[in-house]
Amino acid sequence: MKWPEILFRLGQQIKKILEYIFIARNYVTVNLIGPPPKLFSVPDDLTIPQINTIPIFTKSLDIDSNIDWHLDLNSGRKFPLKFSKFINVRDTRLGSAKYVWEVNRLNFLLYFALQFSLTKNESFLTKIKGYITDWSEMNPYLLGINWYSNIEVNIRLIVFMFIWDIIDVNASCEKNKDFARFTNLIWIPLIYKHCKFSYSNPSKFSSANNHLISEGAGLFIASSYWHFHESGKWRNHSKNILEKEIIKQHSPNGVNLEQAAEYIQFISDFFFLSFIIDSKTNKSLSMDYKLRLEKIFEYIFNFTDSNCSFPRYGDEDDGHVVNFSFGDSILSNNFSSLLISGGILFNKNKYIDKAIEFDTKNKIIFGEMIKKTDKVGRNVPLQESKFYRNEGHFFIRNYTRSKLEVFIHVNVAPLGFLAIAAHGHSDALSFSMNIGGEEVFIDSGTYYYYSDPVWRQYFIGTLAHNTVRIDGQNQASSMGPLLWTDHYTPEIINSETNESCDIITATHDGYSKLGCQHIREYEYNKKTLTLHINDEIKVFDGKEHLIEIPLHLHPGIDVKKNNTSFQLLTKNQVEIDVKTDDTLTTTLVYGSENPILGWYSKGFYKKEKTNVIYSYKKINRDYKIKTSIIIGK
């Protein structure tokens, strides 16, 4: 940390102590200056599944029972009800904060809100009132884990806004005096506390990544919707954050700089929802904001495959801002949802054609505009290769004779955003490949952040990615679960794309500390459907070095070994021949725990065994290695 950040952190510690000494658990009664506007309408023909539970990572939450707001569903342990900023959320003896926070985002209340809107059955209104009342009582201001993270506070604000609008609180209060008392005495003060917390606890310096975006979005949406005396000040403050961060945290081409692919849907939703609310209230966001938002949607279009799946790089934690899927795996594809949103917002039919299905979120947000738009027919557009050279992301595309899309992502991007690159992985020059929307060569995923340092280090490390590792070292130095030092610098030597082939040649300086350099060339022949991977290891110190090259396969891929050749078969019955360099020792590794190799995490807190084609060799001079992947037609 530099001195300005050190001074800021010291100031935060002093602020914690003062807040603890003068803690105010309840504010005086606050009132809204006029009722919020009605922004959305729930379509009469909307259908939602009947549910009693919702998934929380690997567990389920019973939404018809009492909820312990401080309980980790996974471990059964509870976080203490004490001053929030004195709680060590990384202490696994207390449980997993992620499990607790996922419940406390209160997304499940959207289910009751929709049911009330569709049926007018006041039992659903009673459910909402009961849960929010209980939450308010069990989470006094600044006490407990649910007042620890500003990102969680702001997500609740956005969820509260959608619930309020869907159930039409203005009309509900007129008809139900008991609900009116609850709204005025409990819900409005709770919303005010959330706004106050959001404004008073901004993320700065090395923590000013997606957290700062969430803080800007939550407070902006809340202060645009509910009018308190401070709302004007809050709105200007949060608007400035959004205007600045949409530019700062994205390239001019709309590529998010945090280098965490799944986070793109999360971050984009904050910016998109803020724009939608602003368009219906103050119309204050700038044209520059809108233009950069449009670029973000274009990147989402280019970086998703024919099944709206995305190439996984960096961290992912299955986070959503608002989630109307209620466990439905099809409707929970937020990249598909965003393509529909962007297609309607920017009049891009190609986005809508690519999307899987019109989802509940878009039906509510766009209402009548949905009816004027042709139904999603899965008329998936044929896309060409797209190179984001300045950002280091290359998307190779072409199609088999049976019209299956070959989609290859080559990663020559920096490690991550800001000094700590918190959510980046050490994956320079790695690649992944999907065929027909099916993962074949994979990024291993994330698994989790804090619970087990050994597994965390594996999943973020170089060996868990389809690139070269030297001497058992990562390309950068990991000093903790969300802290990188000694960042590498990637360099693109050459890139070209044409009708017959795509070529990317790049290097990085992550192994200069070992006296080595890794240079990799990807050459994809679109006629023969062959990917050649040419690695060159330069040795400057004359010492012996261990070279490792893993190729990680999705668990659904069948694989057979034949000397240095491997035959793969996908679920779509595509045959793939992998030819490794015969000067290397090559073996197939499946779910090894000592050392850890051959694991795949398809979601947060989830891991399973998978096959890895693993090659290695000791060298003491410059060395060239060739790998070929031939896709059956």
PDB file of C-alpha atoms in Angstrom, residues 10-287:
ATOM      1  CA  LEU A  10      -5.926   4.105   9.669  1.00  0.00           C
ATOM      2  CA  GLY A  11      -8.819   6.550   9.414  1.00  0.00           C
ATOM      3  CA  GLN A  12     -11.192   3.635   8.877  1.00  0.00           C
ATOM      4  CA  GLN A  13      -9.932   1.972  12.036  1.00  0.00           C
ATOM      5  CA  ILE A  14     -10.517   5.155  14.044  1.00  0.00           C
ATOM      6  CA  LYS A  15     -13.987   5.434  12.517  1.00  0.00           C
ATOM      7  CA  LYS A  16     -14.753   1.862  13.598  1.00  0.00           C
ATOM      8  CA  ILE A  17     -13.894   2.691  17.194  1.00  0.00           C
ATOM      9  CA  LEU A  18     -15.995   5.861  17.196  1.00  0.00           C
ATOM     10  CA  GLU A  19     -18.945   4.024  15.663  1.00  0.00           C
ATOM     11  CA  TYR A  20     -18.592   1.305  18.272  1.00  0.00           C
ATOM     12  CA  ILE A  21     -18.530   3.819  21.134  1.00  0.00           C
ATOM     13  CA  PHE A  22     -21.398   5.946  19.839  1.00  0.00           C
ATOM     14  CA  ILE A  23     -23.329   3.165  18.146  1.00  0.00           C
ATOM     15  CA  ALA A  24     -26.884   4.182  17.209  1.00  0.00           C
ATOM     16  CA  ARG A  25     -29.010   1.111  16.781  1.00  0.00           C
ATOM     17  CA  ASN A  26     -32.071   2.978  15.655  1.00  0.00           C
ATOM     18  CA  TYR A  27     -32.655   6.241  13.908  1.00  0.00           C
ATOM     19  CA  VAL A  28     -35.502   8.557  14.741  1.00  0.00           C
ATOM     20  CA  THR A  29     -38.582   8.077  12.620  1.00  0.00           C
ATOM     21  CA  VAL A  30     -37.996   9.106   9.021  1.00  0.00           C
ATOM     22  CA  ASN A  31     -40.533   9.892   6.364  1.00  0.00           C
ATOM     23  CA  LEU A  32     -40.487   9.855   2.608  1.00  0.00           C
ATOM     24  CA  ILE A  33     -41.004  13.079   0.704  1.00  0.00           C
ATOM     25  CA  GLY A  34     -43.849  11.817  -1.427  1.00  0.00           C
ATOM     26  CA  PRO A  35     -44.482   8.253  -2.640  1.00  0.00           C
ATOM     27  CA  PRO A  36     -42.046   6.603  -5.067  1.00  0.00           C
ATOM     28  CA  PRO A  37     -43.151   6.394  -8.711  1.00  0.00           C
ATOM     29  CA  LYS A  38     -44.554   3.129 -10.091  1.00  0.00           C
ATOM     30  CA  LEU A  39     -41.907   1.977 -12.556  1.00  0.00           C
ATOM     31  CA  PHE A  40     -42.752  -1.557 -13.629  1.00  0.00           C
ATOM     32  CA  SER A  41     -45.684  -3.864 -14.196  1.00  0.00           C
ATOM     33  CA  VAL A  42     -45.861  -7.631 -13.860  1.00  0.00           C
ATOM     34  CA  PRO A  43     -47.376  -9.230 -16.994  1.00  0.00           C
ATOM     35  CA  ASP A  44     -50.699 -10.933 -16.288  1.00  0.00           C
ATOM     36  CA  ASP A  45     -49.603 -14.006 -18.213  1.00  0.00           C
ATOM     37  CA  LEU A  46     -46.341 -14.414 -16.288  1.00  0.00           C
ATOM     38  CA  THR A  47     -45.869 -17.916 -14.890  1.00  0.00           C
ATOM     39  CA  ILE A  48     -43.459 -18.746 -12.098  1.00  0.00           C
ATOM     40  CA  PRO A  49     -42.774 -22.138 -10.526  1.00  0.00           C
ATOM     41  CA  GLN A  50     -44.300 -23.098  -7.204  1.00  0.00           C
ATOM     42  CA  ILE A  51     -41.424 -23.467  -4.758  1.00  0.00           C
ATOM     43  CA  ASN A  52     -40.777 -24.035  -1.073  1.00  0.00           C
ATOM     44  CA  THR A  53     -36.982 -23.931  -1.156  1.00  0.00           C
ATOM     45  CA  ILE A  54     -34.299 -22.065  -3.059  1.00  0.00           C
ATOM     46  CA  PRO A  55     -30.686 -23.171  -3.614  1.00  0.00           C
ATOM     47  CA  ILE A  56     -27.947 -21.469  -1.605  1.00  0.00           C
ATOM     48  CA  PHE A  57     -24.771 -22.821  -3.210  1.00  0.00           C
ATOM     49  CA  THR A  58     -24.752 -26.524  -2.189  1.00  0.00           C
ATOM     50  CA  LYS A  59     -27.604 -26.199   0.332  1.00  0.00           C
ATOM     51  CA  SER A  60     -31.291 -25.274   0.236  1.00  0.00           C
ATOM     52  CA  LEU A  61     -33.198 -22.601   2.145  1.00  0.00           C
ATOM     53  CA  ASP A  62     -36.743 -23.342   3.297  1.00  0.00           C
ATOM     54  CA  ILE A  63     -38.613 -20.114   2.549  1.00  0.00           C
ATOM     55  CA  ASP A  64     -41.701 -21.170   4.496  1.00  0.00           C
ATOM     56  CA  SER A  65     -39.941 -21.410   7.865  1.00  0.00           C
ATOM     57  CA  ASN A  66     -38.181 -19.146  10.337  1.00  0.00           C
ATOM     58  CA  ILE A  67     -34.756 -18.044   9.148  1.00  0.00           C
ATOM     59  CA  ASP A  68     -31.692 -17.554  11.305  1.00  0.00           C
ATOM     60  CA  TRP A  69     -30.101 -14.546   9.594  1.00  0.00           C
ATOM     61  CA  HIS A  70     -26.655 -15.220  11.068  1.00  0.00           C
ATOM     62  CA  LEU A  71     -26.461 -18.956  10.322  1.00  0.00           C
ATOM     63  CA  ASP A  72     -24.109 -20.563   7.815  1.00  0.00           C
ATOM     64  CA  LEU A  73     -26.323 -23.222   6.207  1.00  0.00           C
ATOM     65  CA  ASN A  74     -23.302 -25.253   5.211  1.00  0.00           C
ATOM     66  CA  SER A  75     -21.448 -25.628   8.523  1.00  0.00           C
ATOM     67  CA  GLY A  76     -24.332 -25.000  10.925  1.00  0.00           C
ATOM     68  CA  ARG A  77     -22.216 -22.377  12.695  1.00  0.00           C
ATOM     69  CA  LYS A  78     -23.390 -18.846  13.507  1.00  0.00           C
ATOM     70  CA  PHE A  79     -21.711 -15.476  13.330  1.00  0.00           C
ATOM     71  CA  PRO A  80     -21.946 -13.431  16.537  1.00  0.00           C
ATOM     72  CA  LEU A  81     -24.321 -10.512  17.010  1.00  0.00           C
ATOM     73  CA  LYS A  82     -21.673  -7.945  17.856  1.00  0.00           C
ATOM     74  CA  PHE A  83     -20.347  -4.731  16.302  1.00  0.00           C
ATOM     75  CA  SER A  84     -20.139  -5.653  12.626  1.00  0.00           C
ATOM     76  CA  LYS A  85     -16.734  -4.201  11.833  1.00  0.00           C
ATOM     77  CA  PHE A  86     -15.089  -6.167  14.633  1.00  0.00           C
ATOM     78  CA  ILE A  87     -16.189  -9.492  13.098  1.00  0.00           C
ATOM     79  CA  ASN A  88     -13.492 -11.451  11.274  1.00  0.00           C
ATOM     80  CA  VAL A  89     -15.483 -12.689   8.280  1.00  0.00           C
ATOM     81  CA  ARG A  90     -12.528 -14.817   7.149  1.00  0.00           C
ATOM     82  CA  ASP A  91     -12.459 -16.815  10.387  1.00  0.00           C
ATOM     83  CA  THR A  92     -13.769 -20.184   9.198  1.00  0.00           C
ATOM     84  CA  ARG A  93     -14.417 -21.185  12.813  1.00  0.00           C
ATOM     85  CA  LEU A  94     -17.409 -18.840  12.657  1.00  0.00           C
ATOM     86  CA  GLY A  95     -18.635 -20.252   9.344  1.00  0.00           C
ATOM     87  CA  SER A  96     -18.796 -19.045   5.772  1.00  0.00           C
ATOM     88  CA  ALA A  97     -19.799 -15.402   5.348  1.00  0.00           C
ATOM     89  CA  LYS A  98     -20.745 -16.100   1.720  1.00  0.00           C
ATOM     90  CA  TYR A  99     -23.475 -18.549   2.757  1.00  0.00           C
ATOM     91  CA  VAL A 100     -24.896 -16.057   5.257  1.00  0.00           C
ATOM     92  CA  TRP A 101     -24.786 -13.137   2.840  1.00  0.00           C
ATOM     93  CA  GLU A 102     -26.425 -15.090   0.034  1.00  0.00           C
ATOM     94  CA  VAL A 103     -29.490 -15.679   2.226  1.00  0.00           C
ATOM     95  CA  ASN A 104     -29.498 -12.082   3.460  1.00  0.00           C
ATOM     96  CA  ARG A 105     -29.574 -10.602  -0.021  1.00  0.00           C
ATOM     97  CA  LEU A 106     -33.288 -11.444   0.334  1.00  0.00           C
ATOM     98  CA  ASN A 107     -33.717 -12.303  -3.340  1.00  0.00           C
ATOM     99  CA  PHE A 108     -36.193 -15.002  -2.309  1.00  0.00           C
ATOM    100  CA  LEU A 109     -38.679 -12.291  -1.260  1.00  0.00           C
ATOM    101  CA  LEU A 110     -39.093 -11.506  -4.950  1.00  0.00           C
ATOM    102  CA  TYR A 111     -40.942 -14.828  -5.231  1.00  0.00           C
ATOM    103  CA  PHE A 112     -43.555 -13.721  -2.694  1.00  0.00           C
ATOM    104  CA  ALA A 113     -43.773 -10.304  -4.359  1.00  0.00           C
ATOM    105  CA  LEU A 114     -44.524 -11.855  -7.753  1.00  0.00           C
ATOM    106  CA  GLN A 115     -47.046 -14.265  -6.260  1.00  0.00           C
ATOM    107  CA  PHE A 116     -48.852 -11.377  -4.571  1.00  0.00           C
ATOM    108  CA  SER A 117     -48.856  -9.328  -7.772  1.00  0.00           C
ATOM    109  CA  LEU A 118     -50.304 -12.213  -9.783  1.00  0.00           C
ATOM    110  CA  THR A 119     -52.818 -13.577  -7.247  1.00  0.00           C
ATOM    111  CA  LYS A 120     -53.550 -10.612  -4.925  1.00  0.00           C
ATOM    112  CA  ASN A 121     -53.434 -13.174  -2.123  1.00  0.00           C
ATOM    113  CA  GLU A 122     -52.463 -11.165   0.951  1.00  0.00           C
ATOM    114  CA  SER A 123     -50.787 -14.138   2.580  1.00  0.00           C
ATOM    115  CA  PHE A 124     -47.789 -13.377   0.335  1.00  0.00           C
ATOM    116  CA  LEU A 125     -47.838  -9.772   1.511  1.00  0.00           C
ATOM    117  CA  THR A 126     -47.859 -11.064   5.077  1.00  0.00           C
ATOM    118  CA  LYS A 127     -44.798 -13.210   4.281  1.00  0.00           C
ATOM    119  CA  ILE A 128     -42.890 -10.172   3.028  1.00  0.00           C
ATOM    120  CA  LYS A 129     -43.878  -8.095   6.033  1.00  0.00           C
ATOM    121  CA  GLY A 130     -42.936 -10.885   8.431  1.00  0.00           C
ATOM    122  CA  TYR A 131     -39.507 -11.550   6.965  1.00  0.00           C
ATOM    123  CA  ILE A 132     -38.518  -7.876   6.692  1.00  0.00           C
ATOM    124  CA  THR A 133     -39.755  -7.199  10.240  1.00  0.00           C
ATOM    125  CA  ASP A 134     -37.816 -10.169  11.564  1.00  0.00           C
ATOM    126  CA  TRP A 135     -34.706  -9.156   9.612  1.00  0.00           C
ATOM    127  CA  SER A 136     -34.891  -5.627  11.034  1.00  0.00           C
ATOM    128  CA  GLU A 137     -35.273  -6.906  14.593  1.00  0.00           C
ATOM    129  CA  MET A 138     -32.540  -9.534  14.339  1.00  0.00           C
ATOM    130  CA  ASN A 139     -30.056  -7.191  12.601  1.00  0.00           C
ATOM    131  CA  PRO A 140     -29.877  -3.967  14.654  1.00  0.00           C
ATOM    132  CA  TYR A 141     -27.979  -1.230  12.869  1.00  0.00           C
ATOM    133  CA  LEU A 142     -24.218  -1.937  12.773  1.00  0.00           C
ATOM    134  CA  LEU A 143     -24.594  -5.202  14.678  1.00  0.00           C
ATOM    135  CA  GLY A 144     -23.842  -8.565  13.097  1.00  0.00           C
ATOM    136  CA  ILE A 145     -22.311  -9.818   9.893  1.00  0.00           C
ATOM    137  CA  ASN A 146     -25.078  -8.404   7.707  1.00  0.00           C
ATOM    138  CA  TRP A 147     -23.884  -4.849   8.396  1.00  0.00           C
ATOM    139  CA  TYR A 148     -20.278  -5.732   7.557  1.00  0.00           C
ATOM    140  CA  SER A 149     -20.125  -5.523   3.758  1.00  0.00           C
ATOM    141  CA  ASN A 150     -21.329  -2.500   1.821  1.00  0.00           C
ATOM    142  CA  ILE A 151     -21.853  -4.612  -1.290  1.00  0.00           C
ATOM    143  CA  GLU A 152     -24.446  -6.690   0.579  1.00  0.00           C
ATOM    144  CA  VAL A 153     -26.197  -3.579   1.915  1.00  0.00           C
ATOM    145  CA  ASN A 154     -26.517  -2.183  -1.597  1.00  0.00           C
ATOM    146  CA  ILE A 155     -27.786  -5.409  -3.139  1.00  0.00           C
ATOM    147  CA  ARG A 156     -30.532  -5.433  -0.500  1.00  0.00           C
ATOM    148  CA  LEU A 157     -31.430  -1.858  -1.462  1.00  0.00           C
ATOM    149  CA  ILE A 158     -31.923  -2.911  -5.087  1.00  0.00           C
ATOM    150  CA  VAL A 159     -33.929  -5.980  -4.067  1.00  0.00           C
ATOM    151  CA  PHE A 160     -36.066  -3.788  -1.765  1.00  0.00           C
ATOM    152  CA  MET A 161     -36.763  -1.452  -4.691  1.00  0.00           C
ATOM    153  CA  PHE A 162     -38.000  -4.288  -6.906  1.00  0.00           C
ATOM    154  CA  ILE A 163     -40.128  -5.784  -4.114  1.00  0.00           C
ATOM    155  CA  TRP A 164     -41.645  -2.380  -3.309  1.00  0.00           C
ATOM    156  CA  ASP A 165     -42.502  -1.694  -6.938  1.00  0.00           C
ATOM    157  CA  ILE A 166     -43.832  -5.168  -7.749  1.00  0.00           C
ATOM    158  CA  ILE A 167     -46.243  -5.249  -4.821  1.00  0.00           C
ATOM    159  CA  ASP A 168     -47.162  -1.583  -5.410  1.00  0.00           C
ATOM    160  CA  VAL A 169     -46.641  -0.445  -1.840  1.00  0.00           C
ATOM    161  CA  ASN A 170     -48.610   2.759  -2.369  1.00  0.00           C
ATOM    162  CA  ALA A 171     -51.741   0.824  -3.297  1.00  0.00           C
ATOM    163  CA  SER A 172     -51.090  -1.932  -0.750  1.00  0.00           C
ATOM    164  CA  CYS A 173     -50.845   0.601   2.090  1.00  0.00           C
ATOM    165  CA  GLU A 174     -54.170   2.169   1.088  1.00  0.00           C
ATOM    166  CA  LYS A 175     -55.908  -1.204   1.238  1.00  0.00           C
ATOM    167  CA  ASN A 176     -54.094  -2.704   4.219  1.00  0.00           C
ATOM    168  CA  LYS A 177     -53.585  -0.479   7.262  1.00  0.00           C
ATOM    169  CA  ASP A 178     -51.470  -3.064   9.053  1.00  0.00           C
ATOM    170  CA  PHE A 179     -49.108  -3.173   6.079  1.00  0.00           C
ATOM    171  CA  ALA A 180     -49.056   0.644   6.046  1.00  0.00           C
ATOM    172  CA  ARG A 181     -47.919   0.704   9.693  1.00  0.00           C
ATOM    173  CA  PHE A 182     -45.200  -1.827   8.904  1.00  0.00           C
ATOM    174  CA  THR A 183     -44.053   0.224   5.917  1.00  0.00           C
ATOM    175  CA  ASN A 184     -43.878   3.509   7.802  1.00  0.00           C
ATOM    176  CA  LEU A 185     -42.472   2.252  11.100  1.00  0.00           C
ATOM    177  CA  ILE A 186     -40.137  -0.560   9.959  1.00  0.00           C
ATOM    178  CA  TRP A 187     -39.449  -0.756   6.231  1.00  0.00           C
ATOM    179  CA  ILE A 188     -38.858   2.922   5.433  1.00  0.00           C
ATOM    180  CA  PRO A 189     -36.480   3.393   8.416  1.00  0.00           C
ATOM    181  CA  LEU A 190     -34.662   0.198   7.386  1.00  0.00           C
ATOM    182  CA  ILE A 191     -34.231   1.491   3.837  1.00  0.00           C
ATOM    183  CA  TYR A 192     -32.956   4.777   5.253  1.00  0.00           C
ATOM    184  CA  LYS A 193     -30.372   2.939   7.391  1.00  0.00           C
ATOM    185  CA  HIS A 194     -29.190   1.065   4.321  1.00  0.00           C
ATOM    186  CA  CYS A 195     -28.797   4.316   2.372  1.00  0.00           C
ATOM    187  CA  LYS A 196     -26.959   5.939   5.291  1.00  0.00           C
ATOM    188  CA  PHE A 197     -24.597   2.958   5.594  1.00  0.00           C
ATOM    189  CA  SER A 198     -23.947   2.903   1.843  1.00  0.00           C
ATOM    190  CA  TYR A 199     -23.042   6.580   1.745  1.00  0.00           C
ATOM    191  CA  SER A 200     -20.840   6.410   4.853  1.00  0.00           C
ATOM    192  CA  ASN A 201     -18.781   3.328   3.945  1.00  0.00           C
ATOM    193  CA  PRO A 202     -17.316   3.716   0.454  1.00  0.00           C
ATOM    194  CA  SER A 203     -14.648   1.391  -0.929  1.00  0.00           C
ATOM    195  CA  LYS A 204     -11.413   3.140  -1.843  1.00  0.00           C
ATOM    196  CA  PHE A 205      -7.949   2.414  -3.188  1.00  0.00           C
ATOM    197  CA  SER A 206      -7.156  -1.307  -3.649  1.00  0.00           C
ATOM    198  CA  SER A 207     -10.694  -2.370  -2.659  1.00  0.00           C
ATOM    199  CA  ALA A 208     -12.383  -0.029  -5.150  1.00  0.00           C
ATOM    200  CA  ASN A 209     -13.312  -2.733  -7.652  1.00  0.00           C
ATOM    201  CA  ASN A 210     -16.758  -4.309  -8.113  1.00  0.00           C
ATOM    202  CA  HIS A 211     -17.565  -3.312  -4.522  1.00  0.00           C
ATOM    203  CA  LEU A 212     -17.455   0.363  -5.441  1.00  0.00           C
ATOM    204  CA  ILE A 213     -19.686  -0.291  -8.455  1.00  0.00           C
ATOM    205  CA  SER A 214     -22.266  -1.994  -6.240  1.00  0.00           C
ATOM    206  CA  GLU A 215     -22.143   0.899  -3.781  1.00  0.00           C
ATOM    207  CA  GLY A 216     -22.723   3.429  -6.531  1.00  0.00           C
ATOM    208  CA  ALA A 217     -25.562   1.431  -8.076  1.00  0.00           C
ATOM    209  CA  GLY A 218     -27.407   0.572  -4.874  1.00  0.00           C
ATOM    210  CA  LEU A 219     -27.394   4.104  -3.516  1.00  0.00           C
ATOM    211  CA  PHE A 220     -28.150   5.642  -6.919  1.00  0.00           C
ATOM    212  CA  ILE A 221     -31.157   3.390  -7.474  1.00  0.00           C
ATOM    213  CA  ALA A 222     -32.412   3.914  -3.920  1.00  0.00           C
ATOM    214  CA  SER A 223     -32.017   7.694  -3.926  1.00  0.00           C
ATOM    215  CA  SER A 224     -33.623   7.936  -7.368  1.00  0.00           C
ATOM    216  CA  TYR A 225     -36.609   5.895  -6.203  1.00  0.00           C
ATOM    217  CA  TRP A 226     -37.162   6.911  -2.548  1.00  0.00           C
ATOM    218  CA  HIS A 227     -36.954  10.593  -1.672  1.00  0.00           C
ATOM    219  CA  PHE A 228     -35.524  11.330   1.764  1.00  0.00           C
ATOM    220  CA  HIS A 229     -34.089  14.728   2.721  1.00  0.00           C
ATOM    221  CA  GLU A 230     -30.586  13.466   1.863  1.00  0.00           C
ATOM    222  CA  SER A 231     -31.583  11.775  -1.405  1.00  0.00           C
ATOM    223  CA  GLY A 232     -30.313  14.586  -3.622  1.00  0.00           C
ATOM    224  CA  LYS A 233     -26.886  14.484  -1.977  1.00  0.00           C
ATOM    225  CA  TRP A 234     -26.808  10.690  -2.140  1.00  0.00           C
ATOM    226  CA  ARG A 235     -27.880  10.648  -5.779  1.00  0.00           C
ATOM    227  CA  ASN A 236     -25.185  13.105  -6.868  1.00  0.00           C
ATOM    228  CA  HIS A 237     -22.551  11.193  -4.919  1.00  0.00           C
ATOM    229  CA  SER A 238     -23.530   7.796  -6.337  1.00  0.00           C
ATOM    230  CA  LYS A 239     -24.037   9.149  -9.866  1.00  0.00           C
ATOM    231  CA  ASN A 240     -20.454  10.413  -9.824  1.00  0.00           C
ATOM    232  CA  ILE A 241     -19.263   6.946  -8.772  1.00  0.00           C
ATOM    233  CA  LEU A 242     -21.150   5.244 -11.611  1.00  0.00           C
ATOM    234  CA  GLU A 243     -20.047   7.766 -14.235  1.00  0.00           C
ATOM    235  CA  LYS A 244     -16.427   7.394 -13.180  1.00  0.00           C
ATOM    236  CA  GLU A 245     -16.274   3.632 -12.626  1.00  0.00           C
ATOM    237  CA  ILE A 246     -18.014   2.567 -15.840  1.00  0.00           C
ATOM    238  CA  ILE A 247     -15.106   4.257 -17.624  1.00  0.00           C
ATOM    239  CA  LYS A 248     -12.332   3.417 -15.163  1.00  0.00           C
ATOM    240  CA  GLN A 249     -13.154  -0.274 -14.780  1.00  0.00           C
ATOM    241  CA  HIS A 250     -13.800  -0.938 -18.482  1.00  0.00           C
ATOM    242  CA  SER A 251     -11.716  -0.474 -21.570  1.00  0.00           C
ATOM    243  CA  PRO A 252     -13.072   1.702 -24.409  1.00  0.00           C
ATOM    244  CA  ASN A 253     -14.239  -1.599 -25.957  1.00  0.00           C
ATOM    245  CA  GLY A 254     -16.359  -2.426 -22.901  1.00  0.00           C
ATOM    246  CA  VAL A 255     -14.056  -5.129 -21.490  1.00  0.00           C
ATOM    247  CA  ASN A 256     -14.092  -5.304 -17.708  1.00  0.00           C
ATOM    248  CA  LEU A 257     -10.586  -4.927 -16.287  1.00  0.00           C
ATOM    249  CA  GLU A 258     -11.035  -7.115 -13.201  1.00  0.00           C
ATOM    250  CA  GLN A 259     -10.288 -10.222 -15.295  1.00  0.00           C
ATOM    251  CA  ALA A 260     -13.068 -12.286 -13.724  1.00  0.00           C
ATOM    252  CA  ALA A 261     -15.430 -13.466 -16.453  1.00  0.00           C
ATOM    253  CA  GLU A 262     -18.461 -14.412 -14.379  1.00  0.00           C
ATOM    254  CA  TYR A 263     -18.304 -11.096 -12.549  1.00  0.00           C
ATOM    255  CA  ILE A 264     -19.083  -9.394 -15.860  1.00  0.00           C
ATOM    256  CA  GLN A 265     -22.781 -10.324 -15.611  1.00  0.00           C
ATOM    257  CA  PHE A 266     -22.806  -9.153 -11.990  1.00  0.00           C
ATOM    258  CA  ILE A 267     -21.138  -5.802 -12.683  1.00  0.00           C
ATOM    259  CA  SER A 268     -23.076  -5.196 -15.901  1.00  0.00           C
ATOM    260  CA  ASP A 269     -26.371  -5.638 -14.071  1.00  0.00           C
ATOM    261  CA  PHE A 270     -25.455  -2.853 -11.643  1.00  0.00           C
ATOM    262  CA  PHE A 271     -24.767  -0.470 -14.519  1.00  0.00           C
ATOM    263  CA  PHE A 272     -27.771  -1.636 -16.555  1.00  0.00           C
ATOM    264  CA  LEU A 273     -30.289  -1.431 -13.696  1.00  0.00           C
ATOM    265  CA  SER A 274     -28.990   2.002 -12.729  1.00  0.00           C
ATOM    266  CA  PHE A 275     -29.504   3.173 -16.301  1.00  0.00           C
ATOM    267  CA  ILE A 276     -33.046   1.751 -16.431  1.00  0.00           C
ATOM    268  CA  ILE A 277     -34.088   3.385 -13.143  1.00  0.00           C
ATOM    269  CA  ASP A 278     -32.515   6.675 -14.206  1.00  0.00           C
ATOM    270  CA  SER A 279     -34.343   6.573 -17.552  1.00  0.00           C
ATOM    271  CA  LYS A 280     -37.626   6.288 -15.648  1.00  0.00           C
ATOM    272  CA  THR A 281     -36.843   8.948 -13.022  1.00  0.00           C
ATOM    273  CA  ASN A 282     -34.230  11.704 -13.398  1.00  0.00           C
ATOM    274  CA  LYS A 283     -32.616  11.008 -16.793  1.00  0.00           C
ATOM    275  CA  SER A 284     -29.326  12.275 -15.406  1.00  0.00           C
ATOM    276  CA  LEU A 285     -26.743   9.759 -16.614  1.00  0.00           C
ATOM    277  CA  SER A 286     -24.519  11.022 -19.396  1.00  0.00           C
ATOM    278  CA  MET A 287     -24.234   9.986 -23.028  1.00  0.00           C
TER     279      MET A 287
END
